[in-house]
Tab-separated table of C-alpha atoms in Angstrom:
chain	number	residue	atom	x	y	z
O	1	MET	CA	-96.877	-67.244	188.151
O	2	TYR	CA	-93.599	-68.085	190.298
O	3	GLU	CA	-94.548	-69.447	193.732
O	4	PHE	CA	-94.706	-67.471	196.625
O	5	ASP	CA	-96.077	-67.408	200.288
O	6	PHE	CA	-99.558	-65.747	201.083
O	7	GLU	CA	-100.467	-63.906	204.130
O	8	ARG	CA	-103.570	-62.114	204.814
O	9	PRO	CA	-103.491	-60.215	208.273
O	10	SER	CA	-106.234	-58.546	209.811
O	11	THR	CA	-104.504	-55.382	211.177
O	12	ILE	CA	-102.221	-52.942	209.731
O	13	ALA	CA	-99.393	-53.872	212.524
O	14	GLU	CA	-99.546	-57.740	211.366
O	15	ALA	CA	-99.336	-56.436	207.837
O	16	VAL	CA	-96.153	-54.134	208.466
O	17	ALA	CA	-94.807	-57.423	210.254
O	18	ALA	CA	-95.289	-59.377	207.438
O	19	LEU	CA	-93.873	-57.101	204.739
O	20	ALA	CA	-90.369	-57.237	206.705
O	21	THR	CA	-89.700	-60.315	204.695
O	22	GLU	CA	-87.201	-59.716	202.019
O	23	ASP	CA	-88.608	-59.578	198.638
O	24	ALA	CA	-92.201	-59.598	200.256
O	25	GLN	CA	-94.798	-57.214	198.170
O	26	ALA	CA	-98.142	-55.891	199.540
O	27	LEU	CA	-101.177	-56.957	197.476
O	28	GLY	CA	-104.180	-54.348	197.073
O	29	GLY	CA	-106.767	-55.407	194.822
O	30	GLY	CA	-104.413	-56.858	192.457
O	31	GLN	CA	-106.019	-55.761	189.132
O	32	THR	CA	-102.606	-54.608	188.115
O	33	LEU	CA	-100.248	-56.694	190.224
O	34	ILE	CA	-102.005	-60.111	189.449
O	35	PRO	CA	-101.583	-59.674	185.730
O	36	THR	CA	-97.849	-58.461	186.201
O	37	LEU	CA	-97.394	-61.835	188.135
O	38	LYS	CA	-98.658	-63.782	185.443
O	39	GLN	CA	-96.400	-62.414	183.157
O	40	ARG	CA	-93.505	-63.178	185.697
O	41	LEU	CA	-92.504	-59.545	185.639
O	42	ALA	CA	-92.373	-59.799	189.218
O	43	SER	CA	-91.229	-62.475	191.629
O	44	PRO	CA	-92.209	-61.666	195.287
O	45	SER	CA	-91.198	-63.906	197.792
O	46	LYS	CA	-94.230	-63.353	199.776
O	47	LEU	CA	-97.416	-61.464	199.093
O	48	VAL	CA	-99.241	-59.472	201.970
O	49	SER	CA	-102.847	-59.075	201.096
O	50	LEU	CA	-104.286	-55.903	202.731
O	51	SER	CA	-107.801	-57.153	201.654
O	52	GLY	CA	-108.619	-58.445	205.113
O	53	ILE	CA	-107.912	-55.237	206.970
O	54	ALA	CA	-111.165	-53.522	208.185
O	55	GLU	CA	-109.308	-50.476	209.369
O	56	MET	CA	-108.131	-49.662	206.264
O	57	LYS	CA	-111.522	-49.272	204.423
O	58	GLY	CA	-114.252	-46.794	204.495
O	59	ILE	CA	-114.908	-43.347	203.927
O	60	SER	CA	-115.447	-40.402	206.023
O	61	ALA	CA	-116.330	-36.689	205.526
O	62	ASP	CA	-115.410	-34.035	208.003
O	63	GLY	CA	-115.107	-30.051	207.822
O	64	GLY	CA	-114.349	-30.030	204.051
O	65	THR	CA	-112.092	-33.013	204.207
O	66	VAL	CA	-112.742	-36.220	202.584
O	67	THR	CA	-110.632	-39.469	204.073
O	68	ILE	CA	-110.711	-42.459	202.059
O	69	GLY	CA	-108.863	-45.864	203.659
O	70	GLY	CA	-106.131	-47.158	201.513
O	71	GLY	CA	-108.017	-50.479	201.025
O	72	THR	CA	-111.504	-48.734	199.774
O	73	SER	CA	-112.437	-50.179	196.336
O	74	HIS	CA	-113.374	-47.921	193.612
O	75	ALA	CA	-116.602	-49.127	193.570
O	76	ALA	CA	-117.066	-48.323	197.510
O	77	VAL	CA	-115.364	-44.668	196.099
O	78	ALA	CA	-117.771	-44.047	193.540
O	79	ALA	CA	-120.832	-44.912	195.950
O	80	GLY	CA	-119.551	-43.373	199.100
O	81	ALA	CA	-117.731	-40.530	198.529
O	82	GLY	CA	-120.711	-37.867	197.555
O	83	ALA	CA	-119.276	-35.098	199.819
O	84	TYR	CA	-116.578	-34.830	196.661
O	85	PRO	CA	-118.456	-35.511	193.720
O	86	ALA	CA	-115.595	-35.439	190.978
O	87	LEU	CA	-113.673	-37.951	192.851
O	88	ALA	CA	-116.602	-40.256	193.372
O	89	ALA	CA	-117.066	-39.813	189.248
O	90	LEU	CA	-113.567	-40.617	188.908
O	91	ALA	CA	-113.845	-43.650	190.895
O	92	GLY	CA	-116.724	-44.803	188.912
O	93	ASN	CA	-115.267	-44.733	185.425
O	94	ILE	CA	-112.068	-46.559	186.428
O	95	GLY	CA	-111.748	-49.816	184.497
O	96	ASP	CA	-115.037	-51.869	184.603
O	97	PRO	CA	-117.406	-52.879	187.315
O	98	ALA	CA	-115.570	-55.778	188.045
O	99	VAL	CA	-112.253	-54.250	188.230
O	100	ARG	CA	-113.833	-51.255	190.325
O	101	SER	CA	-115.065	-54.002	192.992
O	102	ARG	CA	-111.621	-55.099	193.701
O	103	GLY	CA	-109.343	-52.386	192.744
O	104	THR	CA	-108.305	-50.100	195.690
O	105	ILE	CA	-107.295	-46.337	196.039
O	106	GLY	CA	-103.976	-47.037	197.894
O	107	GLY	CA	-103.057	-49.499	195.060
O	108	SER	CA	-103.378	-47.268	192.617
O	109	LEU	CA	-101.625	-44.724	194.190
O	110	ALA	CA	-98.869	-46.968	195.397
O	111	ASN	CA	-98.417	-48.365	191.922
O	112	ASN	CA	-98.474	-45.074	190.216
O	113	ASP	CA	-99.205	-46.141	186.821
O	114	PRO	CA	-98.419	-43.340	184.623
O	115	SER	CA	-102.141	-43.560	182.748
O	116	ALA	CA	-103.929	-44.150	185.928
O	117	CYS	CA	-106.688	-41.800	187.150
O	118	TYR	CA	-106.508	-41.852	190.875
O	119	PRO	CA	-102.809	-39.712	190.644
O	120	SER	CA	-104.474	-37.226	189.108
O	121	ALA	CA	-107.019	-36.566	191.771
O	122	ALA	CA	-104.441	-36.903	194.350
O	123	LEU	CA	-102.095	-34.150	193.050
O	124	ALA	CA	-105.149	-31.752	191.826
O	125	SER	CA	-106.605	-31.683	195.011
O	126	GLY	CA	-103.243	-31.607	197.202
O	127	ALA	CA	-104.209	-34.641	199.127
O	128	THR	CA	-102.161	-36.044	201.658
O	129	ILE	CA	-101.252	-39.862	201.461
O	130	VAL	CA	-101.381	-41.304	205.004
O	131	THR	CA	-99.251	-44.224	205.505
O	132	ASN	CA	-98.213	-46.493	208.634
O	133	THR	CA	-95.196	-43.971	209.471
O	134	ARG	CA	-95.561	-40.528	208.069
O	135	GLU	CA	-98.206	-38.280	206.081
O	136	ILE	CA	-96.961	-37.304	203.091
O	137	ALA	CA	-98.337	-34.177	200.735
O	138	ALA	CA	-99.037	-35.175	197.258
O	139	ASP	CA	-96.718	-32.487	195.860
O	140	ASP	CA	-94.064	-34.634	197.180
O	141	TYR	CA	-95.359	-38.366	196.641
O	142	PHE	CA	-95.184	-38.850	192.904
O	143	GLU	CA	-91.674	-39.290	191.971
O	144	GLY	CA	-92.194	-40.519	188.130
O	145	MET	CA	-93.734	-43.477	186.179
O	146	PHE	CA	-94.496	-46.250	188.886
O	147	THR	CA	-91.976	-44.505	191.373
O	148	THR	CA	-93.570	-42.944	194.544
O	149	ALA	CA	-91.884	-41.713	197.816
O	150	LEU	CA	-93.091	-44.812	199.580
O	151	GLU	CA	-90.183	-46.777	201.119
O	152	GLU	CA	-90.245	-50.757	201.082
O	153	GLY	CA	-92.861	-52.191	203.125
O	154	GLU	CA	-94.445	-48.920	203.661
O	155	ILE	CA	-98.252	-49.154	203.373
O	156	ILE	CA	-100.789	-46.287	202.330
O	157	THR	CA	-103.368	-46.444	205.034
O	158	ALA	CA	-105.590	-43.617	204.015
O	159	VAL	CA	-105.993	-40.681	201.715
O	160	ARG	CA	-106.918	-37.319	202.898
O	161	PHE	CA	-108.764	-35.207	200.242
O	162	PRO	CA	-109.685	-31.639	200.957
O	163	VAL	CA	-112.875	-30.785	199.145
O	164	PRO	CA	-112.600	-27.883	196.276
O	165	ASP	CA	-115.431	-25.602	195.901
O	166	ALA	CA	-115.427	-26.854	192.312
O	167	ALA	CA	-113.876	-30.004	190.663
O	168	ALA	CA	-113.857	-32.224	187.673
O	169	TYR	CA	-111.949	-35.194	185.797
O	170	ALA	CA	-111.975	-35.353	182.046
O	171	LYS	CA	-110.791	-38.483	180.663
O	172	PHE	CA	-109.753	-39.519	176.841
O	173	GLU	CA	-110.479	-42.937	177.190
O	174	GLN	CA	-108.081	-45.630	175.636
O	175	PRO	CA	-110.896	-47.959	174.942
O	176	ALA	CA	-108.954	-51.525	175.086
O	177	SER	CA	-107.413	-51.015	178.545
O	178	ARG	CA	-109.942	-48.310	179.615
O	179	PHE	CA	-107.115	-46.459	181.278
O	180	ALA	CA	-106.671	-42.645	180.703
O	181	LEU	CA	-105.122	-41.936	177.154
O	182	VAL	CA	-104.834	-38.377	178.921
O	183	GLY	CA	-106.866	-37.687	181.788
O	184	VAL	CA	-107.156	-33.906	183.287
O	185	PHE	CA	-108.408	-33.086	186.844
O	186	VAL	CA	-108.969	-29.647	187.552
O	187	ALA	CA	-109.699	-28.394	191.046
O	188	LYS	CA	-110.770	-24.819	192.114
O	189	TYR	CA	-110.011	-23.872	195.847
O	190	ALA	CA	-110.114	-20.389	197.293
O	191	ASP	CA	-106.268	-20.023	197.292
O	192	GLY	CA	-105.897	-20.986	193.549
O	193	VAL	CA	-106.779	-23.783	191.273
O	194	ARG	CA	-104.812	-26.858	190.323
O	195	VAL	CA	-104.590	-29.053	187.691
O	196	ALA	CA	-103.065	-32.629	187.250
O	197	VAL	CA	-102.562	-34.458	184.078
O	198	THR	CA	-102.370	-38.256	183.665
O	199	GLY	CA	-101.956	-40.526	180.641
O	200	ALA	CA	-99.478	-38.236	178.918
O	201	SER	CA	-95.958	-37.477	180.657
O	202	GLU	CA	-93.071	-40.096	180.554
O	203	ASP	CA	-92.784	-38.840	184.414
O	204	GLY	CA	-96.252	-39.894	185.329
O	205	VAL	CA	-98.617	-37.486	186.709
O	206	PHE	CA	-97.655	-33.825	186.774
O	207	ARG	CA	-99.286	-30.458	187.327
O	208	TRP	CA	-100.091	-28.217	184.170
O	209	THR	CA	-98.739	-25.104	186.010
O	210	GLU	CA	-99.704	-22.568	182.890
O	211	ALA	CA	-103.188	-23.601	182.955
O	212	GLU	CA	-103.571	-23.392	186.639
O	213	GLU	CA	-101.871	-19.569	186.949
O	214	ALA	CA	-104.718	-18.974	184.121
O	215	LEU	CA	-107.645	-20.562	185.848
O	216	SER	CA	-106.692	-18.930	188.858
O	217	ALA	CA	-106.931	-15.593	187.459
O	218	ASN	CA	-110.244	-16.323	185.570
O	219	PHE	CA	-111.745	-20.131	186.144
O	220	SER	CA	-113.370	-20.548	182.739
O	221	VAL	CA	-112.912	-22.264	179.334
O	222	ASP	CA	-111.939	-18.930	177.602
O	223	ALA	CA	-108.980	-18.780	180.173
O	224	VAL	CA	-107.317	-22.017	178.993
O	225	ALA	CA	-108.811	-21.559	175.394
O	226	GLY	CA	-105.374	-20.123	173.972
O	227	LEU	CA	-102.774	-22.381	176.111
O	228	SER	CA	-101.084	-25.211	174.501
O	229	ALA	CA	-99.175	-27.875	176.433
O	230	SER	CA	-95.721	-28.861	175.242
O	231	ALA	CA	-95.182	-32.040	173.841
O	232	ASP	CA	-91.698	-32.253	175.203
O	233	GLY	CA	-91.263	-35.735	177.438
O	234	LEU	CA	-94.675	-36.940	176.603
O	235	ILE	CA	-95.375	-40.481	175.912
O	236	SER	CA	-95.472	-41.592	172.144
O	237	ASP	CA	-96.801	-45.017	171.673
O	238	LEU	CA	-98.934	-46.758	169.139
O	239	HIS	CA	-102.106	-45.139	170.969
O	240	GLY	CA	-100.865	-41.687	170.117
O	241	ASP	CA	-97.657	-39.799	169.731
O	242	ALA	CA	-96.531	-36.779	171.835
O	243	ALA	CA	-98.133	-33.937	170.007
O	244	TYR	CA	-101.439	-35.870	169.949
O	245	ARG	CA	-101.466	-36.074	173.978
O	246	ALA	CA	-100.303	-32.512	174.110
O	247	HIS	CA	-103.640	-31.481	171.982
O	248	LEU	CA	-105.404	-33.827	174.189
O	249	ILE	CA	-104.244	-32.165	177.398
O	250	GLY	CA	-105.592	-29.006	176.257
O	251	VAL	CA	-108.986	-30.336	175.170
O	252	MET	CA	-109.327	-32.150	178.294
O	253	THR	CA	-108.561	-29.546	180.479
O	254	LYS	CA	-111.238	-27.610	178.798
O	255	ARG	CA	-113.757	-30.089	179.177
O	256	ALA	CA	-113.007	-30.616	182.900
O	257	VAL	CA	-113.026	-26.532	183.489
O	258	ALA	CA	-116.450	-26.559	181.608
O	259	ALA	CA	-117.860	-29.492	183.434
O	260	ALA	CA	-116.919	-27.974	186.953
O	261	SER	CA	-118.101	-24.569	186.062
P	1	MET	CA	-100.219	-75.509	200.528
P	2	THR	CA	-102.621	-74.220	202.928
P	3	ASN	CA	-106.282	-74.451	203.454
P	4	VAL	CA	-109.126	-72.121	202.442
P	5	SER	CA	-112.589	-72.160	203.217
P	6	MET	CA	-115.524	-70.292	201.986
P	7	THR	CA	-118.920	-70.646	200.904
P	8	VAL	CA	-119.701	-71.363	197.258
P	9	ASN	CA	-123.494	-71.244	196.239
P	10	GLY	CA	-124.557	-71.514	199.841
P	11	LYS	CA	-122.428	-74.528	200.629
P	12	ALA	CA	-119.291	-74.650	202.765
P	13	VAL	CA	-116.417	-75.746	201.092
P	14	SER	CA	-112.595	-76.022	201.669
P	15	GLY	CA	-109.500	-77.140	200.027
P	16	GLU	CA	-105.904	-76.964	199.777
P	17	ILE	CA	-104.391	-74.203	197.548
P	18	GLU	CA	-101.263	-72.631	196.750
P	19	GLY	CA	-100.515	-68.881	197.172
P	20	ARG	CA	-100.742	-68.321	193.674
P	21	THR	CA	-103.832	-70.249	192.897
P	22	LEU	CA	-106.626	-68.004	191.472
P	23	LEU	CA	-110.100	-68.043	192.519
P	24	VAL	CA	-111.269	-69.410	188.922
P	25	THR	CA	-108.890	-72.104	189.209
P	26	PHE	CA	-110.103	-73.192	192.910
P	27	LEU	CA	-113.681	-72.830	191.604
P	28	ARG	CA	-113.189	-75.128	188.487
P	29	GLU	CA	-110.183	-77.573	189.326
P	30	GLY	CA	-110.568	-77.565	192.888
P	31	LEU	CA	-114.511	-77.612	193.374
P	32	GLY	CA	-115.359	-78.815	189.754
P	33	LEU	CA	-117.450	-75.810	188.885
P	34	THR	CA	-116.867	-75.432	185.219
P	35	GLY	CA	-119.314	-73.021	184.698
P	36	THR	CA	-117.255	-70.034	185.361
P	37	HIS	CA	-115.128	-69.690	182.319
P	38	VAL	CA	-111.499	-68.669	181.665
P	39	GLY	CA	-111.347	-66.358	178.551
P	40	CYS	CA	-108.313	-64.193	178.178
P	41	ASP	CA	-106.741	-64.695	181.747
P	42	THR	CA	-105.929	-61.224	181.564
P	43	SER	CA	-109.003	-59.598	183.052
P	44	GLN	CA	-110.282	-57.982	179.951
P	45	CYS	CA	-113.062	-60.397	178.864
P	46	GLY	CA	-115.256	-61.040	181.693
P	47	ALA	CA	-116.035	-64.655	181.067
P	48	CYS	CA	-114.942	-65.522	184.708
P	49	VAL	CA	-117.139	-63.111	186.396
P	50	VAL	CA	-118.426	-64.498	189.781
P	51	HIS	CA	-119.691	-62.692	192.797
P	52	VAL	CA	-117.647	-62.207	195.883
P	53	ASN	CA	-119.960	-61.006	198.856
P	54	GLY	CA	-122.459	-59.655	196.647
P	55	GLU	CA	-119.988	-57.591	194.241
P	56	ALA	CA	-118.984	-59.110	190.806
P	57	VAL	CA	-115.588	-59.594	190.510
P	58	LYS	CA	-113.032	-61.136	187.682
P	59	ALA	CA	-112.125	-64.659	189.166
P	60	CYS	CA	-108.971	-64.846	186.841
P	61	THR	CA	-107.689	-61.902	188.810
P	62	MET	CA	-108.204	-62.887	192.589
P	63	PHE	CA	-106.321	-65.213	194.475
P	64	ALA	CA	-108.453	-68.031	196.118
P	65	ALA	CA	-106.492	-67.303	199.464
P	66	ASP	CA	-108.431	-63.675	199.439
P	67	ALA	CA	-111.802	-65.235	199.134
P	68	GLU	CA	-111.269	-66.716	202.631
P	69	GLY	CA	-114.440	-66.571	204.663
P	70	ALA	CA	-116.298	-64.973	201.629
P	71	GLU	CA	-119.465	-65.727	200.213
P	72	VAL	CA	-118.976	-66.667	196.287
P	73	THR	CA	-121.766	-67.287	193.473
P	74	THR	CA	-120.986	-68.602	190.368
P	75	LEU	CA	-123.260	-69.397	187.339
P	76	GLU	CA	-124.156	-72.606	189.043
P	77	GLY	CA	-125.612	-70.668	191.919
P	78	MET	CA	-127.951	-68.670	189.226
P	79	ALA	CA	-130.312	-71.541	188.741
P	80	ASN	CA	-133.476	-72.129	190.709
P	81	PRO	CA	-133.236	-74.588	193.745
P	82	ASP	CA	-135.287	-77.070	191.525
P	83	GLY	CA	-132.314	-77.010	189.126
P	84	SER	CA	-134.614	-74.883	186.270
P	85	LEU	CA	-132.950	-71.931	184.782
P	86	GLY	CA	-133.126	-68.952	186.854
P	87	THR	CA	-134.870	-65.726	185.387
P	88	ILE	CA	-131.601	-64.171	183.679
P	89	GLN	CA	-130.635	-67.538	182.460
P	90	ALA	CA	-134.174	-67.903	181.067
P	91	ALA	CA	-134.255	-64.898	179.510
P	92	PHE	CA	-130.831	-65.501	177.613
P	93	GLN	CA	-132.595	-68.865	176.218
P	94	GLU	CA	-135.469	-67.013	175.465
P	95	HIS	CA	-134.071	-64.067	173.366
P	96	HIS	CA	-130.898	-66.021	172.304
P	97	GLY	CA	-128.337	-64.182	174.023
P	98	LEU	CA	-125.489	-66.024	172.886
P	99	GLN	CA	-123.925	-67.505	170.015
P	100	CYS	CA	-121.108	-69.860	170.695
P	101	GLY	CA	-121.863	-69.384	174.559
P	102	PHE	CA	-118.513	-69.040	175.825
P	103	CYS	CA	-118.872	-65.514	177.001
P	104	THR	CA	-122.347	-66.238	178.478
P	105	PRO	CA	-121.434	-67.233	182.245
P	106	GLY	CA	-119.452	-63.710	182.809
P	107	MET	CA	-122.609	-61.957	181.044
P	108	VAL	CA	-125.156	-63.722	183.320
P	109	MET	CA	-123.067	-62.634	186.206
P	110	SER	CA	-122.423	-58.998	185.431
P	111	ALA	CA	-126.188	-58.868	184.497
P	112	ALA	CA	-127.268	-59.871	187.769
P	113	SER	CA	-125.099	-57.289	189.480
P	114	LEU	CA	-126.667	-54.707	187.138
P	115	LEU	CA	-130.102	-56.032	188.000
P	116	LYS	CA	-129.304	-55.514	192.022
P	117	GLU	CA	-127.915	-52.218	191.653
P	118	ASN	CA	-130.153	-50.480	188.842
P	119	PRO	CA	-133.527	-53.102	188.702
P	120	LYS	CA	-134.927	-51.428	185.472
P	121	PRO	CA	-131.841	-50.108	183.524
P	122	SER	CA	-131.979	-48.548	180.000
P	123	GLU	CA	-130.708	-50.088	177.185
P	124	ALA	CA	-127.478	-47.565	177.186
P	125	GLU	CA	-126.939	-48.509	180.888
P	126	ILE	CA	-126.712	-51.979	180.163
P	127	ARG	CA	-124.427	-51.584	177.376
P	128	ASP	CA	-122.287	-49.312	179.704
P	129	TYR	CA	-122.401	-51.697	182.306
P	130	LEU	CA	-121.150	-54.696	179.846
P	131	GLU	CA	-118.012	-52.732	179.300
P	132	GLY	CA	-115.997	-55.319	181.160
P	133	ASN	CA	-117.538	-58.365	179.225
P	134	LEU	CA	-116.438	-59.113	175.446
P	135	CYS	CA	-118.494	-61.481	173.199
P	136	ARG	CA	-116.169	-62.198	170.438
P	137	CYS	CA	-119.472	-63.551	168.344
P	138	THR	CA	-120.512	-59.883	168.416
P	139	GLY	CA	-123.838	-60.935	169.900
P	140	TYR	CA	-124.404	-57.846	172.188
P	141	HIS	CA	-127.619	-57.066	170.662
P	142	ASN	CA	-129.637	-59.971	172.122
P	143	ILE	CA	-127.616	-60.197	175.345
P	144	VAL	CA	-128.868	-56.465	175.691
P	145	LYS	CA	-132.160	-57.637	174.889
P	146	ALA	CA	-132.294	-60.672	177.190
P	147	ILE	CA	-131.244	-58.393	180.110
P	148	MET	CA	-133.859	-55.962	179.539
P	149	ALA	CA	-136.560	-58.694	179.471
P	150	ALA	CA	-135.045	-60.421	182.637
P	151	SER	CA	-135.627	-56.876	184.071
P	152	GLY	CA	-139.337	-57.197	183.375
P	153	GLN	CA	-139.233	-54.267	180.716
P	154	ASP	CA	-141.013	-54.398	177.287
P	155	VAL	CA	-138.597	-55.746	174.446
P	156	SER	CA	-141.381	-55.851	171.741
P	157	SER	CA	-139.824	-52.767	170.200
P	158	MET	CA	-136.424	-53.796	170.049
P	159	ALA	CA	-135.808	-55.307	166.457
P	160	ALA	CA	-135.310	-59.139	166.313
P	161	GLU	CA	-131.436	-60.116	165.068
């Protein structure tokens, strides 16, 4: 790693001030950023650790909404988001137990890895990304692989999820990295079904609108049995080519619907 | 350089670190606690697992500065106060839960976390929990058996290897 300064503020306001330095970078749980720094793929002048900010940790459920602090670990969500069981289950299957102790929901969403699990839950739930300056709808937040609507120095302080009537996440795991080779999150709300796909597209997480329309009309495995996702723009790598990933989107969607119904 | 203070195995410690100093580097090189191993250095293998405030973490993927004020437990903290092997360590010895032993520190620390969450895990639950701990000698069978035994469950029906 290149050298950098390190600050560990205890409030959001202090963190925002610390991030005003040129080339300063926020540090969540570090489960992606630290390996990136080790490979010298990033060279921030300063890391601002968010791990000491108590006001960014915790889970609350109120009137059909679950709100999770941006600094809440995957392990804490797995254990404490029982009001949204599909979300808790997703968090409990990210990485491995030691990774889940450190990795945070805010860090995952800010990084927007095209194979990360959380972006699919946020997009399928129509979640609201709350930052130190504003609120961003999930539909406006994800802008492509490793790209989001966040401005420089903007911190995800919380994420609000409307709790669906039924939901499930089906993940086809890449066994070495434990990221999703393809993951599909299906969430059924009174006004329709949302389907978000991670791991598959070169543009990162996306909504599979064809499946959403079919499932909104008839929430059953049969409704999506005849659909096939397009392979255009999907990732091809040594783990699977675009056609394989397109096939997995269909399979994982059916599994998620079966688990949710 | 800045100063960091934490409690390691019940003892208050402090030391000079750089911002980029990893927790595992501070433990091994700063405190001389070499029971925690660095295997892959990419957070895949789990040889560096320690407990921070009661939670298992990969010490190669956490900065020492982030452990300011934390309670850290390493493999050295798993022994009994008189220096004899703790329950999990003794079970690894009894059931030969290691071949070369390089992964053992992380295996013991992950096992301790698992048994705290789930005092009587099934074999499948143990294997699932050890997802982030790799043994390159492929000695998993006896590792699982040792953890079953450490949890007080009967392992007589598990085949010897």
